[in-house]
Short mmCIF file of C-alpha atoms and ligand atoms in Angstrom, two decimals:
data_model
loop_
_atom_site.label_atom_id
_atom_site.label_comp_id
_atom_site.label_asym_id
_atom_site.label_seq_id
_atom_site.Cartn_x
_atom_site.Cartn_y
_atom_site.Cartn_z
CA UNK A 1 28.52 -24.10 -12.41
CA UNK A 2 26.18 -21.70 -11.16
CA UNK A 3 26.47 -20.58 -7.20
CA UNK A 4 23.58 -22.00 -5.64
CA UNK A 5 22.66 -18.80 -3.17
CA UNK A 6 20.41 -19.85 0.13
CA UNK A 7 21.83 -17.39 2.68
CA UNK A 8 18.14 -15.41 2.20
CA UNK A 9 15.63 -14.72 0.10
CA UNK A 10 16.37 -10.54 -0.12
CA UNK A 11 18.87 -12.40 -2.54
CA UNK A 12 16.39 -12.49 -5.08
CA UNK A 13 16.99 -10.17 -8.22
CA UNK A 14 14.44 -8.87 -9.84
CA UNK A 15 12.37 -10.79 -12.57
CA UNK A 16 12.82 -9.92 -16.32
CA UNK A 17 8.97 -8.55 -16.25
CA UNK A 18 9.50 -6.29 -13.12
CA UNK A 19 12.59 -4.91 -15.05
CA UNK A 20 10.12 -4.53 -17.66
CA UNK A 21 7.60 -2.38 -15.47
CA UNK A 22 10.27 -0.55 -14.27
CA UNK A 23 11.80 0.49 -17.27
CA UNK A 24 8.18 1.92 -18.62
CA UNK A 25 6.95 3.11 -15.23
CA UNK A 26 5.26 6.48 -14.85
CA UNK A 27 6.86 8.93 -12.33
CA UNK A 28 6.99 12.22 -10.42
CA UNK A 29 7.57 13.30 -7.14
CA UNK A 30 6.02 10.92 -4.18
CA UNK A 31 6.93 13.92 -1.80
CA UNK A 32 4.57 15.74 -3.66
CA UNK A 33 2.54 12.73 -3.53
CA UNK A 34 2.87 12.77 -7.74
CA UNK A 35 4.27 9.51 -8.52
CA UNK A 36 1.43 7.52 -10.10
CA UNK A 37 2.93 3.92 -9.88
CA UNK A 38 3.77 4.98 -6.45
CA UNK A 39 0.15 5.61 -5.22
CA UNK A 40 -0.97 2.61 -7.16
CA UNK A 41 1.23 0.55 -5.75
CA UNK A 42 0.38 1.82 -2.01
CA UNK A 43 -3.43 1.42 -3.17
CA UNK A 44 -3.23 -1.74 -3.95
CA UNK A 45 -0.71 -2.64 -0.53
CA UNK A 46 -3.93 -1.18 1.56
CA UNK A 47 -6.10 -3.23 -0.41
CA UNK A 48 -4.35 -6.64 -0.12
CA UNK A 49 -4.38 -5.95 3.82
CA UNK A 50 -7.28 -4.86 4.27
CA UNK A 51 -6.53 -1.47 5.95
CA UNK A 52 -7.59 2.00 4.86
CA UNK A 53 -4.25 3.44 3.44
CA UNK A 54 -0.18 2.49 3.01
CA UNK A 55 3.00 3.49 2.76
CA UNK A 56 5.82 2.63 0.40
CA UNK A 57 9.05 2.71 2.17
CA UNK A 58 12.51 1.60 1.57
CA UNK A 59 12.90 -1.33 3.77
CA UNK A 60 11.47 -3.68 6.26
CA UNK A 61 13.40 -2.51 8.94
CA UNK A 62 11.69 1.47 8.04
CA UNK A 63 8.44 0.09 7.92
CA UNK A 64 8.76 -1.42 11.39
CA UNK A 65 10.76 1.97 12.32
CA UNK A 66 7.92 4.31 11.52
CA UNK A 67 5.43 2.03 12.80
CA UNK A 68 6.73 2.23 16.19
CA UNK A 69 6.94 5.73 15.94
CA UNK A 70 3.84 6.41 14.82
CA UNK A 71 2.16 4.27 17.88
CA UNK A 72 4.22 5.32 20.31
CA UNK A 73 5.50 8.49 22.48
CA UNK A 74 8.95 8.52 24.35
CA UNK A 75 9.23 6.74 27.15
CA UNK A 76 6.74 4.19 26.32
CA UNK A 77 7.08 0.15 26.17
CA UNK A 78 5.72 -1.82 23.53
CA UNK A 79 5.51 -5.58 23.89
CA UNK A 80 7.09 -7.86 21.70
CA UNK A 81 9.12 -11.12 20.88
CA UNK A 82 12.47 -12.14 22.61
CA UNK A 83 13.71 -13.19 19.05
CA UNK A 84 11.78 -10.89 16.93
CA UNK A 85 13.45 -9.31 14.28
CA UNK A 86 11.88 -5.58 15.43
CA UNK A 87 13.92 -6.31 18.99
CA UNK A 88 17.16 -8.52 17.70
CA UNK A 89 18.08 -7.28 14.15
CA UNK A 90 17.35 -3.61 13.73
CA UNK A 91 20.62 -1.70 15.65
CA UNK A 92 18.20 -1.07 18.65
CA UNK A 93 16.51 1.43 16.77
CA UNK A 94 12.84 1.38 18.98
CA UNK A 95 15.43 3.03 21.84
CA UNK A 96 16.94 5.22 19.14
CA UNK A 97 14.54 6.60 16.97
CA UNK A 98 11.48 5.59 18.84
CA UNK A 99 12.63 6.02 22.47
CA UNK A 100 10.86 3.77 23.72
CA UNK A 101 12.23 0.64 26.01
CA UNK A 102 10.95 -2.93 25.60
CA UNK A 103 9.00 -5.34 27.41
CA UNK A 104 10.15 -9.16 25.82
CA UNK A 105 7.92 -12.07 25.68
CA UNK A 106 9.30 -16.02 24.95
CA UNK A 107 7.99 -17.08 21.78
CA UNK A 108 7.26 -21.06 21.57
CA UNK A 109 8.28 -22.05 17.93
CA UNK A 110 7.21 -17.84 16.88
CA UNK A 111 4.22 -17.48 19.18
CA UNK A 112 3.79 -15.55 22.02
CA UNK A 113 1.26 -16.58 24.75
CA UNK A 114 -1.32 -13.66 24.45
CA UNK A 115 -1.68 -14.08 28.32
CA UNK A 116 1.53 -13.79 28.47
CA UNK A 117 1.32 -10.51 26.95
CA UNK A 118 -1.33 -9.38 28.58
CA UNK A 119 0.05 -9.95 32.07
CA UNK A 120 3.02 -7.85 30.39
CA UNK A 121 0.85 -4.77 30.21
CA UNK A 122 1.30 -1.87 32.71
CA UNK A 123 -0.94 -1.21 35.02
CA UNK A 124 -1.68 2.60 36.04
CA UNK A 125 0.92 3.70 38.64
CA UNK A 126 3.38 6.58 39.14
CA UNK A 127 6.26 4.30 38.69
CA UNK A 128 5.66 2.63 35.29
CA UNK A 129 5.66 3.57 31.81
CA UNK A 130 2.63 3.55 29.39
CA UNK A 131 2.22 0.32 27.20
CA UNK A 132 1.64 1.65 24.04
CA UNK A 133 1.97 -0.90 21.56
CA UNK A 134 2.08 -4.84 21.13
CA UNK A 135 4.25 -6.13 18.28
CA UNK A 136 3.60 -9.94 16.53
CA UNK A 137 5.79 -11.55 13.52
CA UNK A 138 4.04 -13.58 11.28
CA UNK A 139 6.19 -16.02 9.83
CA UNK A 140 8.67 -15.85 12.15
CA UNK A 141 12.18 -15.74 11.05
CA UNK A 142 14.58 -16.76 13.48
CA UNK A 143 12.06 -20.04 14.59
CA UNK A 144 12.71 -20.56 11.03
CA UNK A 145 9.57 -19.15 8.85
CA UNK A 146 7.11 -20.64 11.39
CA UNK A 147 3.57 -19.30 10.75
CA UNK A 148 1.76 -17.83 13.55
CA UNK A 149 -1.62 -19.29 13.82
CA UNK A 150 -5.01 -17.03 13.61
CA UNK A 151 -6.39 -18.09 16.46
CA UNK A 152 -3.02 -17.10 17.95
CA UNK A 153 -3.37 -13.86 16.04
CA UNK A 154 -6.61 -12.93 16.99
CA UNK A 155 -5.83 -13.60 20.61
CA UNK A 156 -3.15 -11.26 20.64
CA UNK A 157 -5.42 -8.51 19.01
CA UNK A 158 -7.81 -9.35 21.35
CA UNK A 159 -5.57 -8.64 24.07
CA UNK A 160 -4.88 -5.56 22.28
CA UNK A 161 -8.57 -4.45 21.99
CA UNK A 162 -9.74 -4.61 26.01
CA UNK A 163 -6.29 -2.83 26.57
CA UNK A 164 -6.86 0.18 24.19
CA UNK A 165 -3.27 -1.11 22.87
CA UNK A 166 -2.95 -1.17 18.95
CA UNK A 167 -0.75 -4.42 17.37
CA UNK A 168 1.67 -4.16 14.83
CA UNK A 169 2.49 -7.25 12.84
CA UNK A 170 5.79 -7.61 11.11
CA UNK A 171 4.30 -9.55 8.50
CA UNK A 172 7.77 -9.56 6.36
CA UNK A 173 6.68 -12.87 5.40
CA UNK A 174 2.75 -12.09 5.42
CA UNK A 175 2.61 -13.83 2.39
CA UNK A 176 4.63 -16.69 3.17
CA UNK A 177 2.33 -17.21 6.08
CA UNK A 178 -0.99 -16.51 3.83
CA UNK A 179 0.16 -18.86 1.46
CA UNK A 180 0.99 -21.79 3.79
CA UNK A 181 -2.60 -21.32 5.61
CA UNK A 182 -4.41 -21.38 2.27
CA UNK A 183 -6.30 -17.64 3.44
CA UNK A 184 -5.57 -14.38 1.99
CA UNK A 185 -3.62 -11.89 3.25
CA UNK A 186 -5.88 -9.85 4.70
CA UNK A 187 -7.11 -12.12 6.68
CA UNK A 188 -4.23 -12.78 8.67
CA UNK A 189 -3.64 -8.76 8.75
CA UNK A 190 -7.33 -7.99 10.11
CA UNK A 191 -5.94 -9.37 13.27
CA UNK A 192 -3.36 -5.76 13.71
CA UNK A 193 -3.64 -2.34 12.96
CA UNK A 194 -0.57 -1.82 11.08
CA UNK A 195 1.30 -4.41 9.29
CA UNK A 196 5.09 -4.37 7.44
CA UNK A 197 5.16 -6.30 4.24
CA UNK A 198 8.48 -6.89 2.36
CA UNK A 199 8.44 -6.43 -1.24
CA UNK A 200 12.01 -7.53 -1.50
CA UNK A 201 12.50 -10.59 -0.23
CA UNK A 202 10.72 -13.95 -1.17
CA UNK A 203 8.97 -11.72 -3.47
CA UNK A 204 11.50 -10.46 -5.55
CA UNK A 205 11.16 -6.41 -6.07
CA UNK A 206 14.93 -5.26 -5.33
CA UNK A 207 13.90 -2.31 -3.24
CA UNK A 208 11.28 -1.66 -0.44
CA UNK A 209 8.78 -2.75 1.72
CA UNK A 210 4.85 -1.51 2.55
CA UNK A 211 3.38 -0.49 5.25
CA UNK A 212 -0.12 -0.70 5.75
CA UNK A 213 -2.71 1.13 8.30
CA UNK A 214 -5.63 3.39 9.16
CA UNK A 215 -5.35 6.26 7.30
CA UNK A 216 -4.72 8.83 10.20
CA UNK A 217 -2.12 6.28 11.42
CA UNK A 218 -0.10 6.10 7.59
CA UNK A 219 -0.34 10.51 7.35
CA UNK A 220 1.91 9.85 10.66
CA UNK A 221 3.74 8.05 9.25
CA UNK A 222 4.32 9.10 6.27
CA UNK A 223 6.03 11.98 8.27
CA UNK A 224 8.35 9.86 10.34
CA UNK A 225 9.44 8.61 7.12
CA UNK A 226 10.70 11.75 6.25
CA UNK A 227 11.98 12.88 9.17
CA UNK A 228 14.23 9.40 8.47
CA UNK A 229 15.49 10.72 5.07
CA UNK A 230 12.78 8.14 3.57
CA UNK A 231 10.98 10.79 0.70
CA UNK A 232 12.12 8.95 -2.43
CA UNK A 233 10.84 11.35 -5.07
CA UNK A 234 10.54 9.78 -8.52
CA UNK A 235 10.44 6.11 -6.22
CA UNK A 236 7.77 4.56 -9.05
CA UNK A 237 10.84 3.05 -11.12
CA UNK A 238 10.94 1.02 -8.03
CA UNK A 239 7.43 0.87 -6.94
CA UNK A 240 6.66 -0.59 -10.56
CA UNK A 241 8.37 -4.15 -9.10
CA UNK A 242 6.76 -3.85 -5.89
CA UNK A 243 3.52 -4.03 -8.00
CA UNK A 244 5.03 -6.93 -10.08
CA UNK A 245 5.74 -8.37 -6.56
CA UNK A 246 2.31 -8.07 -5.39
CA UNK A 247 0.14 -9.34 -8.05
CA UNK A 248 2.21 -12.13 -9.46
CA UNK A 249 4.80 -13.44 -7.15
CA UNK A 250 2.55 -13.57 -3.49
CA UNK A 251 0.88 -16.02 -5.98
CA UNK A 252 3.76 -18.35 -6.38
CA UNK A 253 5.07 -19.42 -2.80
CA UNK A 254 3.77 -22.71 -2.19
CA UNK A 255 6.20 -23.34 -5.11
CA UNK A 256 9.36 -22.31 -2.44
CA UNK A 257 7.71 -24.04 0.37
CA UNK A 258 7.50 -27.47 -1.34
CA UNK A 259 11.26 -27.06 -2.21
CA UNK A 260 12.33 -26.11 1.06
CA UNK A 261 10.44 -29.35 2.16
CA UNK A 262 12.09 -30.80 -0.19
CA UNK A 263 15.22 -29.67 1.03
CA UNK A 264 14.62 -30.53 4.43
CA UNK A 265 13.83 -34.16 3.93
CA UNK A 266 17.10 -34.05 1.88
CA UNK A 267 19.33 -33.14 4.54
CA UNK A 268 17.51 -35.08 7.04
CA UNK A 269 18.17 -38.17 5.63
CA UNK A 270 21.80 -37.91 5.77
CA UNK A 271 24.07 -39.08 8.76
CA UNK A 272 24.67 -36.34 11.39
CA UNK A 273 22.76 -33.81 9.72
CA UNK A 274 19.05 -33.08 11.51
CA UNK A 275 16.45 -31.22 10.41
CA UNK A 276 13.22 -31.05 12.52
CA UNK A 277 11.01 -31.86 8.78
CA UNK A 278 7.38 -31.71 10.71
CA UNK A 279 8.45 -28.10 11.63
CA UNK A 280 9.09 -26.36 8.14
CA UNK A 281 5.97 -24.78 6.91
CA UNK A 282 7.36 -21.90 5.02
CA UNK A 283 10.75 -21.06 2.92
CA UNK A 284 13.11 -21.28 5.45
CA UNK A 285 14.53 -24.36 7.64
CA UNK A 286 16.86 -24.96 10.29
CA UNK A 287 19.43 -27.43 10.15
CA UNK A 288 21.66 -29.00 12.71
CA UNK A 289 24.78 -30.30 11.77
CA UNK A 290 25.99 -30.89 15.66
CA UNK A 291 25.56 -35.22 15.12
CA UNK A 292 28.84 -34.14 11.91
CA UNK A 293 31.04 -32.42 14.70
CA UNK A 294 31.13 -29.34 12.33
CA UNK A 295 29.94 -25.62 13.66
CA UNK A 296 27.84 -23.68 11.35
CA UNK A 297 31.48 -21.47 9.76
CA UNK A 298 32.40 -24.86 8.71
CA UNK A 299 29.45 -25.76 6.91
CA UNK A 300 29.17 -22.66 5.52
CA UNK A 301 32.94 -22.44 4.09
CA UNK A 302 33.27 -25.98 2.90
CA UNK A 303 29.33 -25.47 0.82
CA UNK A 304 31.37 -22.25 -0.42
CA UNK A 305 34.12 -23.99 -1.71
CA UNK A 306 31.76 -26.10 -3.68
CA UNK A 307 29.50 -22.74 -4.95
CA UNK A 308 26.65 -23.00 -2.29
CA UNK A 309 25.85 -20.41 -0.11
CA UNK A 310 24.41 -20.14 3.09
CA UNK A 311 25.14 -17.46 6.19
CA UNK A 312 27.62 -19.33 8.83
CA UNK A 313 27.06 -19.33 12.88
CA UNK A 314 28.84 -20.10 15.48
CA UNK A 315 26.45 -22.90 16.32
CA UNK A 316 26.08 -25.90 14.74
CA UNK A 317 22.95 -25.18 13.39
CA UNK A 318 22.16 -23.09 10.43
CA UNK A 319 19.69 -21.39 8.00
CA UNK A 320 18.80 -22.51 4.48
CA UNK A 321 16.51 -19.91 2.89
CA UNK A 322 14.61 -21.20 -0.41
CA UNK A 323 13.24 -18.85 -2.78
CA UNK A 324 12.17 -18.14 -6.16
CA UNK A 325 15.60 -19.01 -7.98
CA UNK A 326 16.26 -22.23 -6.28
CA UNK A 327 14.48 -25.33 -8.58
CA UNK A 328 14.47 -28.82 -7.46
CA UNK A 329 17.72 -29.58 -9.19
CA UNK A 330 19.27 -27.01 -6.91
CA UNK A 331 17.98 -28.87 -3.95
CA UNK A 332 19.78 -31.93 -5.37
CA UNK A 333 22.68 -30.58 -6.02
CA UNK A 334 22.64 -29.07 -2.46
CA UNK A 335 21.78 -32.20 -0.69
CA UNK A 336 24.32 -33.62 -2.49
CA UNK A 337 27.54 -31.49 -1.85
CA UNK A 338 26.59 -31.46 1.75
CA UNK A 339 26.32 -35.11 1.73
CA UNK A 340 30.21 -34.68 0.86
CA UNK A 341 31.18 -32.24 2.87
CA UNK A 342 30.18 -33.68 6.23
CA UNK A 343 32.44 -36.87 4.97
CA UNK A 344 35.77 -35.07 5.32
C1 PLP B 1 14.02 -8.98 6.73
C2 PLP B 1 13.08 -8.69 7.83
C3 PLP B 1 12.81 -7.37 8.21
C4 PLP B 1 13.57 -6.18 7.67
O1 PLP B 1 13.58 -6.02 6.35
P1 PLP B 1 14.80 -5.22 5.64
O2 PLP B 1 14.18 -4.87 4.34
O3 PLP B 1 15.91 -6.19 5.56
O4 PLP B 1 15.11 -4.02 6.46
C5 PLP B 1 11.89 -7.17 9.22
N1 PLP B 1 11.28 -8.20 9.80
C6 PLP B 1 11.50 -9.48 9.48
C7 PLP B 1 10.77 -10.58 10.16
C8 PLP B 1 12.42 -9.77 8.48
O5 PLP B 1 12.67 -11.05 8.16
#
């Protein structure tokens, strides 16, 4: 029986015809700025946002990295998200790399109040440090792949505007998000100045992430990203998926979010198991398992035993992550075991 894997979509391998594009891709140096799948794969990444220029880098978490480099100096705050993933999941690297300290907002289900953040910006006085920088994710992972709304977006960059304050979205998901408001990606991405997209997560590619910008503000940091050990040289073998990812697979996610829907209703339906099903819009959902008495390692090792997957936590409530290899069957079978599992 085949393991049924929904602890994430970076699980994703690549697709037979990105291992195709790989295999034939044209290379050189991308330090040298030589590698021609390289540039057209950044080309097209500035296109799809709508922003002057891009950067291919080798994760999600560099692309953020960079960004917040590039918009910042030392001793700077940048506004962002209690729960973001820029703030919670990357080894406090704004105070490391960036140097810079942060000023947290609440999100309500992903989305912060933008007069929220605006009352977080710093005035002008001798004690406080210079806001530099104003930091949205869009979907939002840990509220479970909840898509921030334009309006909400534009807001934000509004804020951003009357404050001389530039917004970086950490649009991991962009596509997700794009795909569950029916708009193109660019038009939730004409509401920042820089935006992370990841290549290699519901999207498939098995390396990298792009990060999109003005093209002053990608020159910058296209230098921070080598200052981080990020110059891949002959990076077009992976760049080739990346394009694969782009053109073909954005095109596909409705697809995940119907079976994570699917999935949710599942679950839902069986005793002691909760999942909020008005709430998933996207790929991922959140399910509570406190009405079975079992924490989230439970779940997670008795689903295990029976060749599911998912990441355990100490609370009873967990993430299932759909994505391109899980078919409705899968969703069956998952419902299913768990169905059996919360019985002993
Ligand atoms: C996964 C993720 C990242 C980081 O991507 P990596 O490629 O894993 O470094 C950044 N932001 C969000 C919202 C993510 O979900």
């Amino acid at each position: 029986m085949e393991v049924i894997d929904l602890r994430s979509d970076t699980v994703t391998k690549p697709t037979e015809e990105m291992r195709q594009a790989m295999y034939r891709a044209e290379v050189g140096d991308d330090v040298y700025r030589d590698d021609p799948t390289v540039n057209r794969l950044e080309e097209l990444a500035a296109r799809e946002m709508g922003k002057e220029a891009a950067l291919f880098v080798a994760s999600g978490t560099m692309a953020n990295q960079v960004a917040v480099m590039a918009h910042t100096k030392r001793g700077d705050e940048i506004i962002l998200g209690e729960k973001s993933h820029i703030y919670v999941n990357e080894v406090g690297g704004i105070a490391y790399l960036a140097g810079v300290q942060a000023a947290l907002v609440t999100e309500t289900e992903g989305v912060m109040d933008a007069r929220v953040v605006e009352q977080k910006i710093r005035q002008e006085n001798i004690h406080y440090p210079n806001t530099s920088l104003i930091c949205v994710e869009n979907t939002h992972n840990m509220a479970g792949g909840r898509v921030v709304p334009l309006a909400a977006m534009k807001e934000i960059h509004d804020v951003g505007k009357r404050h001389g304050i530039p917004v970086h979205l950490d649009g991991a998901r962009i596509y997700n998000a794009a795909a569950y408001l029916g708009v193109e990606a660019k038009e939730i991405a004409k509401y920042c100045d820089s935006v992370n997209v990841c290549l290699s997560k519901g999207l498939c590619a098995p390396v990298g992430s792009v990060l999109a910008g003005s093209r002053e503000f990608i020159e910058r940091a296209r230098k921070f990203r080598k200052m981080l050990g990020g110059g891949m040289r002959q990076a077009g073998i992976l760049a080739a998926a990346g394009i694969v990812a782009i053109e073909k697979m954005s095109k596909r996610l409705k697809e995940d979010h119907e079976n994570a829907l699917l999935l949710a209703k599942g679950l839902n339906s069986l005793e002691g198991v909760s999942v909020d099903v008005g709430r998933v819009q996207t790929n991922l959902i959140m399910v509570d398992f406190a009405g079975t008495g079992l924490n989230g390692m439970q779940v997670a090792e008795r689903l295990k035993q029976n060749g599911i997957l998912i990441n355990g936590s100490s609370s009873p409530v967990v993430r299932f992550a759909v994505h391109y290899y899980i078919t409705p069957d899968d969703v069956k079978r998952t419902v299913e075991v768990v169905s059996k599992i919360i019985k002993n």
